[in-house]
PDB file of C-alpha atoms in Angstrom:
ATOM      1  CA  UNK A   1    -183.473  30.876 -68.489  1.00  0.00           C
ATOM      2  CA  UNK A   2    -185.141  28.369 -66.596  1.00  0.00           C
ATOM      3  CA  UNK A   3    -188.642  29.457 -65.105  1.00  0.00           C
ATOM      4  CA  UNK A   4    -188.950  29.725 -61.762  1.00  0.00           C
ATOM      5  CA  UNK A   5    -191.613  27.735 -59.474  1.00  0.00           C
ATOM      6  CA  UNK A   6    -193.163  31.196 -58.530  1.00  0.00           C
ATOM      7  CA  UNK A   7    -193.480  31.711 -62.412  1.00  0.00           C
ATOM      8  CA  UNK A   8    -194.703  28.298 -63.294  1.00  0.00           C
ATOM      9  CA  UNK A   9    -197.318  27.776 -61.167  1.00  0.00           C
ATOM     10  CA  UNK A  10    -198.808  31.480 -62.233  1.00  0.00           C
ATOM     11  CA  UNK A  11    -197.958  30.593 -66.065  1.00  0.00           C
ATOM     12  CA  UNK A  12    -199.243  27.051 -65.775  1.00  0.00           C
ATOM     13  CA  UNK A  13    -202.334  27.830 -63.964  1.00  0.00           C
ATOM     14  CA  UNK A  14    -203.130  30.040 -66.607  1.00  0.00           C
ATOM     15  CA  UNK A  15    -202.173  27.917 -69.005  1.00  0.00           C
ATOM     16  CA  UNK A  16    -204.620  24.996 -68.488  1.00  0.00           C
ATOM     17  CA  UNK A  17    -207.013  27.521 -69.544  1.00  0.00           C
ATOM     18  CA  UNK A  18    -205.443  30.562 -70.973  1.00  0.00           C
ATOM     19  CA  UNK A  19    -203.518  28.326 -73.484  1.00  0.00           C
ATOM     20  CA  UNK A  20    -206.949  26.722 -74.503  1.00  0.00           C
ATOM     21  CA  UNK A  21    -208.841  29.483 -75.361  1.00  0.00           C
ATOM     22  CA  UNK A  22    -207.184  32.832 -74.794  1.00  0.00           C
ATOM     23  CA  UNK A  23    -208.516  33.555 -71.459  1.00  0.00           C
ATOM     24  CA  UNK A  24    -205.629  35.804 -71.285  1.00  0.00           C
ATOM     25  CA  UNK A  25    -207.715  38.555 -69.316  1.00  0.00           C
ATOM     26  CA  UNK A  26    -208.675  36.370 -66.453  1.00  0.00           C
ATOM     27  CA  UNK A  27    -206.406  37.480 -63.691  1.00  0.00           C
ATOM     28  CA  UNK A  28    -206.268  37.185 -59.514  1.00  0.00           C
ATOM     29  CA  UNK A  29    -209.195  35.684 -57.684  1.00  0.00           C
ATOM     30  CA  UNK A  30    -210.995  35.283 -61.129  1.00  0.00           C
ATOM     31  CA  UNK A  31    -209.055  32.226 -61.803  1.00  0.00           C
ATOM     32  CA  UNK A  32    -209.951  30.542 -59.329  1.00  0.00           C
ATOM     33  CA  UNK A  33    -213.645  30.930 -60.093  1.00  0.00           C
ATOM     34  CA  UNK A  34    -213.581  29.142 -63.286  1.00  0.00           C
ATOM     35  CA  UNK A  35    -214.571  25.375 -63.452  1.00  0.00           C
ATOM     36  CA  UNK A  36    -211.709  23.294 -65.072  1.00  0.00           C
ATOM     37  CA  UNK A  37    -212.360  23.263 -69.185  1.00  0.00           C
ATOM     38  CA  UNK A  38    -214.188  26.375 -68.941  1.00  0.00           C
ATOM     39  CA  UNK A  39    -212.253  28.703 -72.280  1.00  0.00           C
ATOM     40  CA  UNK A  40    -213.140  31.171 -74.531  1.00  0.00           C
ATOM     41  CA  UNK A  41    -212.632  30.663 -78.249  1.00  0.00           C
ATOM     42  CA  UNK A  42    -210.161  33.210 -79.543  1.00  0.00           C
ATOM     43  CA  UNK A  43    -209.454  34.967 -83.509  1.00  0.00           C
ATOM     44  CA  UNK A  44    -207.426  32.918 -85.302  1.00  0.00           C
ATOM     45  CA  UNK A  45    -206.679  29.997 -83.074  1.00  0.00           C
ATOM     46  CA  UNK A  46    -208.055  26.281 -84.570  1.00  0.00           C
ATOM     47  CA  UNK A  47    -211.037  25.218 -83.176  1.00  0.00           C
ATOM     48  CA  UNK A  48    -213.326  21.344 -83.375  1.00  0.00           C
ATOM     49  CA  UNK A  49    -216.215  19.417 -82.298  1.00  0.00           C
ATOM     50  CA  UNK A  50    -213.921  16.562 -81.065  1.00  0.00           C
ATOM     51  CA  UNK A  51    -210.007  16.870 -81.994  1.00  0.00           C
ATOM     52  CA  UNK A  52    -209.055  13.808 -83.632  1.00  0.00           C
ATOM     53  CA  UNK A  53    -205.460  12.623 -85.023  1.00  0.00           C
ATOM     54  CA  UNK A  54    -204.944   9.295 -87.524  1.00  0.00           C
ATOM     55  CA  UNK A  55    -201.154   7.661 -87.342  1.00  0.00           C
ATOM     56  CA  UNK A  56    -200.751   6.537 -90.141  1.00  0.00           C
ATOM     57  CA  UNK A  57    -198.615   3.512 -89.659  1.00  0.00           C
ATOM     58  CA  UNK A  58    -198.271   2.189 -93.103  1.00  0.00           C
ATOM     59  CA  UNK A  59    -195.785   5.512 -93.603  1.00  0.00           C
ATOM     60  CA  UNK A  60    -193.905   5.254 -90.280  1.00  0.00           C
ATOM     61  CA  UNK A  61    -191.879   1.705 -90.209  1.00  0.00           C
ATOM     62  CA  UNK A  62    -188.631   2.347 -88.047  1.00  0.00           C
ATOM     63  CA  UNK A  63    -187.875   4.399 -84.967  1.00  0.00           C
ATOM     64  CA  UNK A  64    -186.160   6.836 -87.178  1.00  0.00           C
ATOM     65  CA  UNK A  65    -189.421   7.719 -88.500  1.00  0.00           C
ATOM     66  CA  UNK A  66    -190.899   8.834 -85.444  1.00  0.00           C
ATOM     67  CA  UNK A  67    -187.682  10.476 -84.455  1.00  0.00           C
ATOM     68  CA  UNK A  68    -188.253  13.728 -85.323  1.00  0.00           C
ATOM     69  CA  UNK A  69    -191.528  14.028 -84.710  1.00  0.00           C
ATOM     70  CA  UNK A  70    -191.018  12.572 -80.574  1.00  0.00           C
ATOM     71  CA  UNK A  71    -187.757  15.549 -80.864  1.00  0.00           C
ATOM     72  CA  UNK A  72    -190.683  18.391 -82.304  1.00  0.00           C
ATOM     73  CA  UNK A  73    -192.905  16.798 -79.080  1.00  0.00           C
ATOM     74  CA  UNK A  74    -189.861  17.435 -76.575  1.00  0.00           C
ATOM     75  CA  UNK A  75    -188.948  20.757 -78.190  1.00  0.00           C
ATOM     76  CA  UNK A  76    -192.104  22.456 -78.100  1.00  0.00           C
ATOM     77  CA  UNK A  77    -192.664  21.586 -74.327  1.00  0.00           C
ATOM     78  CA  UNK A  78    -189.541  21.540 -72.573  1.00  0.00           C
ATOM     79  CA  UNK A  79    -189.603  17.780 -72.050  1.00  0.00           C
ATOM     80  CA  UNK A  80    -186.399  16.595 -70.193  1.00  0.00           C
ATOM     81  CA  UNK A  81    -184.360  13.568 -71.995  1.00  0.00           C
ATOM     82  CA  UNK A  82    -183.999  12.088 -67.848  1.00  0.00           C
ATOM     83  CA  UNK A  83    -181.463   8.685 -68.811  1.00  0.00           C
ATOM     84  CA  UNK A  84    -183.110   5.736 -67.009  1.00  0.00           C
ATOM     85  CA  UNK A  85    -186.470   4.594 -65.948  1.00  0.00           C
ATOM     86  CA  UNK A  86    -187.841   8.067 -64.510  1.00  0.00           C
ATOM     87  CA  UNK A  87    -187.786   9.914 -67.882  1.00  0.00           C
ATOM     88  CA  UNK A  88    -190.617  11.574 -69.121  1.00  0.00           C
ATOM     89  CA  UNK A  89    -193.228  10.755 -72.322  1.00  0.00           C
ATOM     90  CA  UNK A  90    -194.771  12.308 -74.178  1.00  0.00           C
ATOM     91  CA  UNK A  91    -194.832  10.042 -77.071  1.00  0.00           C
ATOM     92  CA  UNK A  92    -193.037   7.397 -77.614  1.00  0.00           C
ATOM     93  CA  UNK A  93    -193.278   3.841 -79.292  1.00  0.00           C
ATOM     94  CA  UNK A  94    -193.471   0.544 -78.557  1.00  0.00           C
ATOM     95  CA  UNK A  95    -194.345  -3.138 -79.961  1.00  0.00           C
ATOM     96  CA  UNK A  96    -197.184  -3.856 -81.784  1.00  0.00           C
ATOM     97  CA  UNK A  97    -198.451  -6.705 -79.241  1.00  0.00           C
ATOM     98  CA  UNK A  98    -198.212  -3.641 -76.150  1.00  0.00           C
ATOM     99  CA  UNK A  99    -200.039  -1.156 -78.496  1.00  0.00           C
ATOM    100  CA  UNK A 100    -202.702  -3.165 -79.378  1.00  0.00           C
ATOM    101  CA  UNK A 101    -202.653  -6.227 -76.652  1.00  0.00           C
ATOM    102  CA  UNK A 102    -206.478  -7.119 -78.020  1.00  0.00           C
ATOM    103  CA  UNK A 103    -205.569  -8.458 -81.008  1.00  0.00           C
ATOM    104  CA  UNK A 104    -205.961 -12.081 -80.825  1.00  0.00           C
ATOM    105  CA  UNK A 105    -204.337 -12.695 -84.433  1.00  0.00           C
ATOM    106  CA  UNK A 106    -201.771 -14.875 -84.143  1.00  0.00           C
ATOM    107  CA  UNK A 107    -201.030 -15.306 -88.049  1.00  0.00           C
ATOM    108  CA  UNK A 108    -200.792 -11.012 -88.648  1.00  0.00           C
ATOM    109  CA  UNK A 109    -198.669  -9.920 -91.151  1.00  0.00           C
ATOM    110  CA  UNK A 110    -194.887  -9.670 -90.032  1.00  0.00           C
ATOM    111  CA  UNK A 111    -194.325  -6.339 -91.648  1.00  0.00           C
ATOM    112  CA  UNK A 112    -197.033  -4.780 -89.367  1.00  0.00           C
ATOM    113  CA  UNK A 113    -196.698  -6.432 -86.251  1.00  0.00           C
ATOM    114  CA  UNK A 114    -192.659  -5.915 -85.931  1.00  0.00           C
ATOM    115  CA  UNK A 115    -192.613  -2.413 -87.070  1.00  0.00           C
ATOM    116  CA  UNK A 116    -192.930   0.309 -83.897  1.00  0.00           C
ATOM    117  CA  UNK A 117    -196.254   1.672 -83.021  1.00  0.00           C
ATOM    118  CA  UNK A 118    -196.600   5.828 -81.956  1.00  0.00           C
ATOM    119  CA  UNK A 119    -197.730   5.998 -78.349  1.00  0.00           C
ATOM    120  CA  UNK A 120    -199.456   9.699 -76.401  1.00  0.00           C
ATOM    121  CA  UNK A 121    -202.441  10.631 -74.738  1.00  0.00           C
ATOM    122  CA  UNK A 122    -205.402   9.121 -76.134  1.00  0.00           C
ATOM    123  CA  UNK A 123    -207.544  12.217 -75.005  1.00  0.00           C
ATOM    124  CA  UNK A 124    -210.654   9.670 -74.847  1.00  0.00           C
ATOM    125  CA  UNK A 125    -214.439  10.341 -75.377  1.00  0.00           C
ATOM    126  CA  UNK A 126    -214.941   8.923 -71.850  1.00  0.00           C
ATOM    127  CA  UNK A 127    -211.699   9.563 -69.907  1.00  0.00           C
ATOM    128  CA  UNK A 128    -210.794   6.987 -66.449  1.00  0.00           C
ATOM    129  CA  UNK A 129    -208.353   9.663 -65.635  1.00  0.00           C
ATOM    130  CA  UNK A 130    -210.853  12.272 -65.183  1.00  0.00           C
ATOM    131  CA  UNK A 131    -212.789  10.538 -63.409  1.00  0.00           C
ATOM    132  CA  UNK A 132    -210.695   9.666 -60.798  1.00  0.00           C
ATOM    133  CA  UNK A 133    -208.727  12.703 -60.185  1.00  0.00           C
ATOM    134  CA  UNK A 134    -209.719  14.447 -56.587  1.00  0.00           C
ATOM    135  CA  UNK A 135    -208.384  18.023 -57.720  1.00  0.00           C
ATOM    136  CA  UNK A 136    -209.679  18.419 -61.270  1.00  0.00           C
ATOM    137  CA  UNK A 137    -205.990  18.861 -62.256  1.00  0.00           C
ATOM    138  CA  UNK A 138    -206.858  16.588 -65.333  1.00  0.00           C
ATOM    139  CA  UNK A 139    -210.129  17.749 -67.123  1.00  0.00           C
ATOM    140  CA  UNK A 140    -211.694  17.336 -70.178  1.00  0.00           C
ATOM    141  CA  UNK A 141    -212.416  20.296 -72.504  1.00  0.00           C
ATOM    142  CA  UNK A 142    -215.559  20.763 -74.662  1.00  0.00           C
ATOM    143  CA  UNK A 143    -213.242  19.902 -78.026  1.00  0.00           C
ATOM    144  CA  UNK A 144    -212.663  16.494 -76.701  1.00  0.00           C
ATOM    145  CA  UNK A 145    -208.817  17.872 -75.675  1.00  0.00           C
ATOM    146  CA  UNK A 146    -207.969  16.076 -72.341  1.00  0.00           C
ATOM    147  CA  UNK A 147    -205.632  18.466 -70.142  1.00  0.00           C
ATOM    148  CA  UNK A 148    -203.887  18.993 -67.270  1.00  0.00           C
ATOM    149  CA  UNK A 149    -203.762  22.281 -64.830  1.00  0.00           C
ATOM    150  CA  UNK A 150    -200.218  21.766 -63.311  1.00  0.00           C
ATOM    151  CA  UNK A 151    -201.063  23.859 -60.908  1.00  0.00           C
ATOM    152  CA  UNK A 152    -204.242  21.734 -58.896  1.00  0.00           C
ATOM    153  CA  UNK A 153    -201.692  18.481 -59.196  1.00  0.00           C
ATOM    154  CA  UNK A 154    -200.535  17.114 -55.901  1.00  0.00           C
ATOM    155  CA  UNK A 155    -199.200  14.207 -57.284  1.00  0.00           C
ATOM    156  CA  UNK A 156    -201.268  11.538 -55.762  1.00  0.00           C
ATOM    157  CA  UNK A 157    -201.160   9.425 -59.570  1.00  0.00           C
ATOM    158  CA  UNK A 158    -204.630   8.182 -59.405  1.00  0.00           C
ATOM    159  CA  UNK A 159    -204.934   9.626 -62.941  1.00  0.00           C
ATOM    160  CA  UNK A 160    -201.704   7.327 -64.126  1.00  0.00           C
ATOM    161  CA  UNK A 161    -203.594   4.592 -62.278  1.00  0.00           C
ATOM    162  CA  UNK A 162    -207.050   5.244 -63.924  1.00  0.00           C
ATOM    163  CA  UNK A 163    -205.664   5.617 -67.303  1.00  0.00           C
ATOM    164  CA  UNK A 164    -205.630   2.182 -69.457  1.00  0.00           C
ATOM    165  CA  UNK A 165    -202.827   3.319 -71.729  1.00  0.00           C
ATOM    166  CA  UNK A 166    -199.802   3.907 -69.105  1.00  0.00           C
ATOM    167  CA  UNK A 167    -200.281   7.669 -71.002  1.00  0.00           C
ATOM    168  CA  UNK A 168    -199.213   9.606 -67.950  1.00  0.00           C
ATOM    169  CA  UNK A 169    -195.081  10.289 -66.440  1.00  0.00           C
ATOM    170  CA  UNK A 170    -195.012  11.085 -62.784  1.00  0.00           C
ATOM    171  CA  UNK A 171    -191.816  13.902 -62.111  1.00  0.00           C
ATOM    172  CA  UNK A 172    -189.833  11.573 -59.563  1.00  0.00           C
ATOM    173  CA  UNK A 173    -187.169  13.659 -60.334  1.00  0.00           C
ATOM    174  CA  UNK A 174    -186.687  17.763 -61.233  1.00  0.00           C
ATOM    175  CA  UNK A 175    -187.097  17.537 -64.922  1.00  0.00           C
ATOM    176  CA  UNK A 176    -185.866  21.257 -64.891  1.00  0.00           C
ATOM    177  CA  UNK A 177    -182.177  19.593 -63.552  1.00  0.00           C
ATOM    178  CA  UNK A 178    -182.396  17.469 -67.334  1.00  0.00           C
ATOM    179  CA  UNK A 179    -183.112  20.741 -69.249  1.00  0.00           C
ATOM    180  CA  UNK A 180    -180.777  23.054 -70.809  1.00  0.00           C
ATOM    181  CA  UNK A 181    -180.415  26.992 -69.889  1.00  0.00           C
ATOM    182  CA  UNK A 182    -182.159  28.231 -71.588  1.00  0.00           C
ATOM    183  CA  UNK A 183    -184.743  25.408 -72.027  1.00  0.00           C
ATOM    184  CA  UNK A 184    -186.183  24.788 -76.372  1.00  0.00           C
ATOM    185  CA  UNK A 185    -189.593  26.918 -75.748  1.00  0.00           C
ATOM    186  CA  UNK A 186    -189.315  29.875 -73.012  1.00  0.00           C
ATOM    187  CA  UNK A 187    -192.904  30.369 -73.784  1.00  0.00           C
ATOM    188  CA  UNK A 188    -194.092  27.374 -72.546  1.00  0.00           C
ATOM    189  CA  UNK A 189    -194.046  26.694 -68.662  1.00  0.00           C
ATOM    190  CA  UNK A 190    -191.324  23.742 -67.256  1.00  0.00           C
ATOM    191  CA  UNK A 191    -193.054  21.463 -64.898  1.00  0.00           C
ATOM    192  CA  UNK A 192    -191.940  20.502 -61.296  1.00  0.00           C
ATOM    193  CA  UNK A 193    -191.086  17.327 -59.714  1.00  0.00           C
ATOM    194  CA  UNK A 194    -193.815  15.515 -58.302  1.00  0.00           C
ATOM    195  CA  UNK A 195    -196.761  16.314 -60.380  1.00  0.00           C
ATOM    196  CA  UNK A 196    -197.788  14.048 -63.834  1.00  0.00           C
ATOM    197  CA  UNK A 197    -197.694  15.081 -67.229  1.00  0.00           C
ATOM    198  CA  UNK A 198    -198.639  14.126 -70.961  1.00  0.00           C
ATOM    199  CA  UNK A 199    -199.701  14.988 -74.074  1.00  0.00           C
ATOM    200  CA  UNK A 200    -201.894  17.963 -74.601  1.00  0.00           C
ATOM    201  CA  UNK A 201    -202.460  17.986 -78.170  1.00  0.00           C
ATOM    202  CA  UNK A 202    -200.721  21.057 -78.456  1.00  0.00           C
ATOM    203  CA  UNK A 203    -203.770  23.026 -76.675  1.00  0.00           C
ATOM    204  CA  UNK A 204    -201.597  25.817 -76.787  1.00  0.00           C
ATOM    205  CA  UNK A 205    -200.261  25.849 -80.286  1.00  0.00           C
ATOM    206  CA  UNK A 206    -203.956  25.277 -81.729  1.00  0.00           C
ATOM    207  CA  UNK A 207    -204.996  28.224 -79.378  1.00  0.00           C
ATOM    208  CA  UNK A 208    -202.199  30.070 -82.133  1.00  0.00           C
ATOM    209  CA  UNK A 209    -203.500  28.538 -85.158  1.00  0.00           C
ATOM    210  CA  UNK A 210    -200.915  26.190 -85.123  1.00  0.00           C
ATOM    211  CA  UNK A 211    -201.112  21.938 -85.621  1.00  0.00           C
ATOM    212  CA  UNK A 212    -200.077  19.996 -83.283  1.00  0.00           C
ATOM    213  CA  UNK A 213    -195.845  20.021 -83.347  1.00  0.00           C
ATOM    214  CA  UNK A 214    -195.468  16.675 -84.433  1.00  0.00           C
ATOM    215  CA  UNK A 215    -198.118  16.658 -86.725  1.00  0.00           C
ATOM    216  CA  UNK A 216    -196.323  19.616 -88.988  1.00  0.00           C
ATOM    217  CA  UNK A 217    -193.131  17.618 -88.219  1.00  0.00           C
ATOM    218  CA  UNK A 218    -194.678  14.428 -89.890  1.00  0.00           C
ATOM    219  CA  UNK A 219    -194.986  15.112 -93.462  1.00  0.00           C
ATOM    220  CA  UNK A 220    -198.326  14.342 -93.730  1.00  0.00           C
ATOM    221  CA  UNK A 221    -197.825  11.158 -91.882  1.00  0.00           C
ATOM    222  CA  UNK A 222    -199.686  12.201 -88.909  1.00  0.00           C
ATOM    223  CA  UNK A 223    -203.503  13.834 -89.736  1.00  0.00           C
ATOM    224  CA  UNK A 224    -205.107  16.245 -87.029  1.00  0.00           C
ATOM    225  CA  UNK A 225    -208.543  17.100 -87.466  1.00  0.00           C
ATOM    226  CA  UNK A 226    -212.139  17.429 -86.015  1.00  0.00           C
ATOM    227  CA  UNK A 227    -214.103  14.381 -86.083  1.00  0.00           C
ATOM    228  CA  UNK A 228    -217.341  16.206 -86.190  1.00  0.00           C
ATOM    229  CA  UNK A 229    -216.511  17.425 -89.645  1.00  0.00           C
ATOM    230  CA  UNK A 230    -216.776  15.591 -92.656  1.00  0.00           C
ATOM    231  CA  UNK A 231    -214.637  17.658 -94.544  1.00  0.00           C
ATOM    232  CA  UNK A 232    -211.448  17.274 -92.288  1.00  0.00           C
ATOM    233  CA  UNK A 233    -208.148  14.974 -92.817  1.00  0.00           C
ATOM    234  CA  UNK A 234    -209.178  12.803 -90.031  1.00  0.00           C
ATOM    235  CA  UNK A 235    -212.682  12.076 -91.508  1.00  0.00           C
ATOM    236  CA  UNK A 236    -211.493  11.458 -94.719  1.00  0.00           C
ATOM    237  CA  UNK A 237    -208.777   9.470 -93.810  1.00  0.00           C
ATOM    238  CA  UNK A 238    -211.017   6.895 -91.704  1.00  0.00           C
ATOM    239  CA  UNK A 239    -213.625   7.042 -94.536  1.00  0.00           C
ATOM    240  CA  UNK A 240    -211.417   5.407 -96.578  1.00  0.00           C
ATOM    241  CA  UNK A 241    -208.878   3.425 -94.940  1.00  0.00           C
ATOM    242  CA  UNK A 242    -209.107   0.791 -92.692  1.00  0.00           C
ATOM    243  CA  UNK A 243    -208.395   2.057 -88.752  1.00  0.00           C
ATOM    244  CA  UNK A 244    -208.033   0.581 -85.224  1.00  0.00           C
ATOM    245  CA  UNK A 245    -207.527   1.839 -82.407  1.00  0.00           C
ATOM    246  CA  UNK A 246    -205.856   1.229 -78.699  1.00  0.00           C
ATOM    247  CA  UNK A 247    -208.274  -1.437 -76.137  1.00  0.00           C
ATOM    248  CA  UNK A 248    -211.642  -0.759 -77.572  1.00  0.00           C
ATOM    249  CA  UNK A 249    -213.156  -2.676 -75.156  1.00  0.00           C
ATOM    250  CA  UNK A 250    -212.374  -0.365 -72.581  1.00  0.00           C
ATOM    251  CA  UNK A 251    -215.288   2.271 -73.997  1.00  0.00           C
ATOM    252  CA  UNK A 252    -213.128   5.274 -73.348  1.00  0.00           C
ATOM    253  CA  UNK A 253    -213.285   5.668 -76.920  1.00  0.00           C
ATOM    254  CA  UNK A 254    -209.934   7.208 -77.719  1.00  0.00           C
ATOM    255  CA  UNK A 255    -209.563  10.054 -79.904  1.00  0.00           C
ATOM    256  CA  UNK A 256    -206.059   8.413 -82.118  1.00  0.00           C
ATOM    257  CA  UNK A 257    -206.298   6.264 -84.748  1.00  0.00           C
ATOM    258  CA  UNK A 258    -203.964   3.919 -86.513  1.00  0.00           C
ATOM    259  CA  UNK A 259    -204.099   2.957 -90.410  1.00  0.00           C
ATOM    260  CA  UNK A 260    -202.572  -0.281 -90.573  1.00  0.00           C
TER     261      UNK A 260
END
């Protein structure tokens, strides 16, 4: 079964911070009392410094590779498959020269420049979208996670305007009319038309002790991690590979890497 508006805007207020740190106890006027970010760090759920994931690209060459780890995205939170140029992302790939329009190497090796790139939220160290949002629908949490309360979105899209990445998918349509009854995840709330959404790093599932959905769908492909700890995938990974990452220029500092 579908969930209702009523239902969604109760679950997904909660969720922005429930979901992130098991404030499952706040309830009525408390909610409203807590700043945007604000959780409470919970038995058994994964916790970080700064949250951190490395693509590596030198493992994922054709759209088929990222196929089932976009499908684990979309399954895990109820993303709608809408046909035409309203559907919503998550993640999804694109060309090397969109990815990574700074690179001013015309003579780069063929293999990695015509291969697809992985695309999703950067959740940066500095985030534009943040910034510019007049509701605090889009805040950043004190693991570096960059979310979204559904619920304070009014759809005005001056995050998808502030954010350098084209990260954001603005509901022009009811994604619930491109879902099936009953939709992949019950447990996780459908979102309406005319708010944005994105990647959330799997807030939720790390708030279970879960990875992120496509990283356990990747094989080891995708690495999820804290930055702040030398001991985790993502350190090690960047310690001894070579890694890029999107429009450093920019100074958001994004929190996804690519090994190329």
């Amino acid at each position: 079964m579908k969930t209702s508006r009523r239902k969604f805007l109760k679950v997904a207020g909660l969720s922005a911070f429930a979901l992130a740190g098991g404030m499952t106890a706040l309830a009525g006027e408390a909610k409203a009392q807590v700043a945007p970010g604000k959780y409470v760090k919970r038995e058994g759920m994964l916790h970080a410094k700064r949250w951190a994931m490395v693509i590596d690209t030198r493992r994922l060459k054709t759209e088929a590779d990222y196929a089932p780890l976009i499908a684990a995205c979309a399954k895990a939170h109820n993303i709608p498959d809408i046909p035409g140029d309203r559907n919503v992302k998550w993640i999804w790939t694109d060309s090397f020269d969109h990815v990574f329009p700074d690179d001013m190497n015309n003579h780069l090796n063929t293999a990695v420049r015509d291969k697809p790139y992985m695309l999703l939220c950067n959740h940066c160290t500095n985030p534009p979208c943040v910034r510019v949002c007049p509701t605090q629908a889009t805040y950043k949490m004190e693991d570096g996670i960059v979310a979204m309360d559904y619920h304070r979105c009014i759809g005005c899209r001056f995050c998808m305007a502030g954010c350098p990445y084209g990260a954001r998918s603005f509901n022009f349509i009811d994604p619930r009319l491109h879902l099936p009854d009953p939709v992949p995840n019950p447990a996780f709330p459908t979102r309406m038309i005319g708010v944005v959404e994105k990647c959330n790093f799997c807030v939720e599932r790390l708030n279970e002790g879960k990875l992120p959905a496509c990283v356990e769908a990747s094989d080891g492909r995708l690495l999820f991690g804290d930055l702040e700890d030398p001991d985790s995938p993502v350190r090690k990974a960047l310690a001894a590979n070579y890694s890029i990452r999107r429009k450093p220029s920019l100074g958001t500092q994004p929190g996804v890497y690519y090994l190329v």
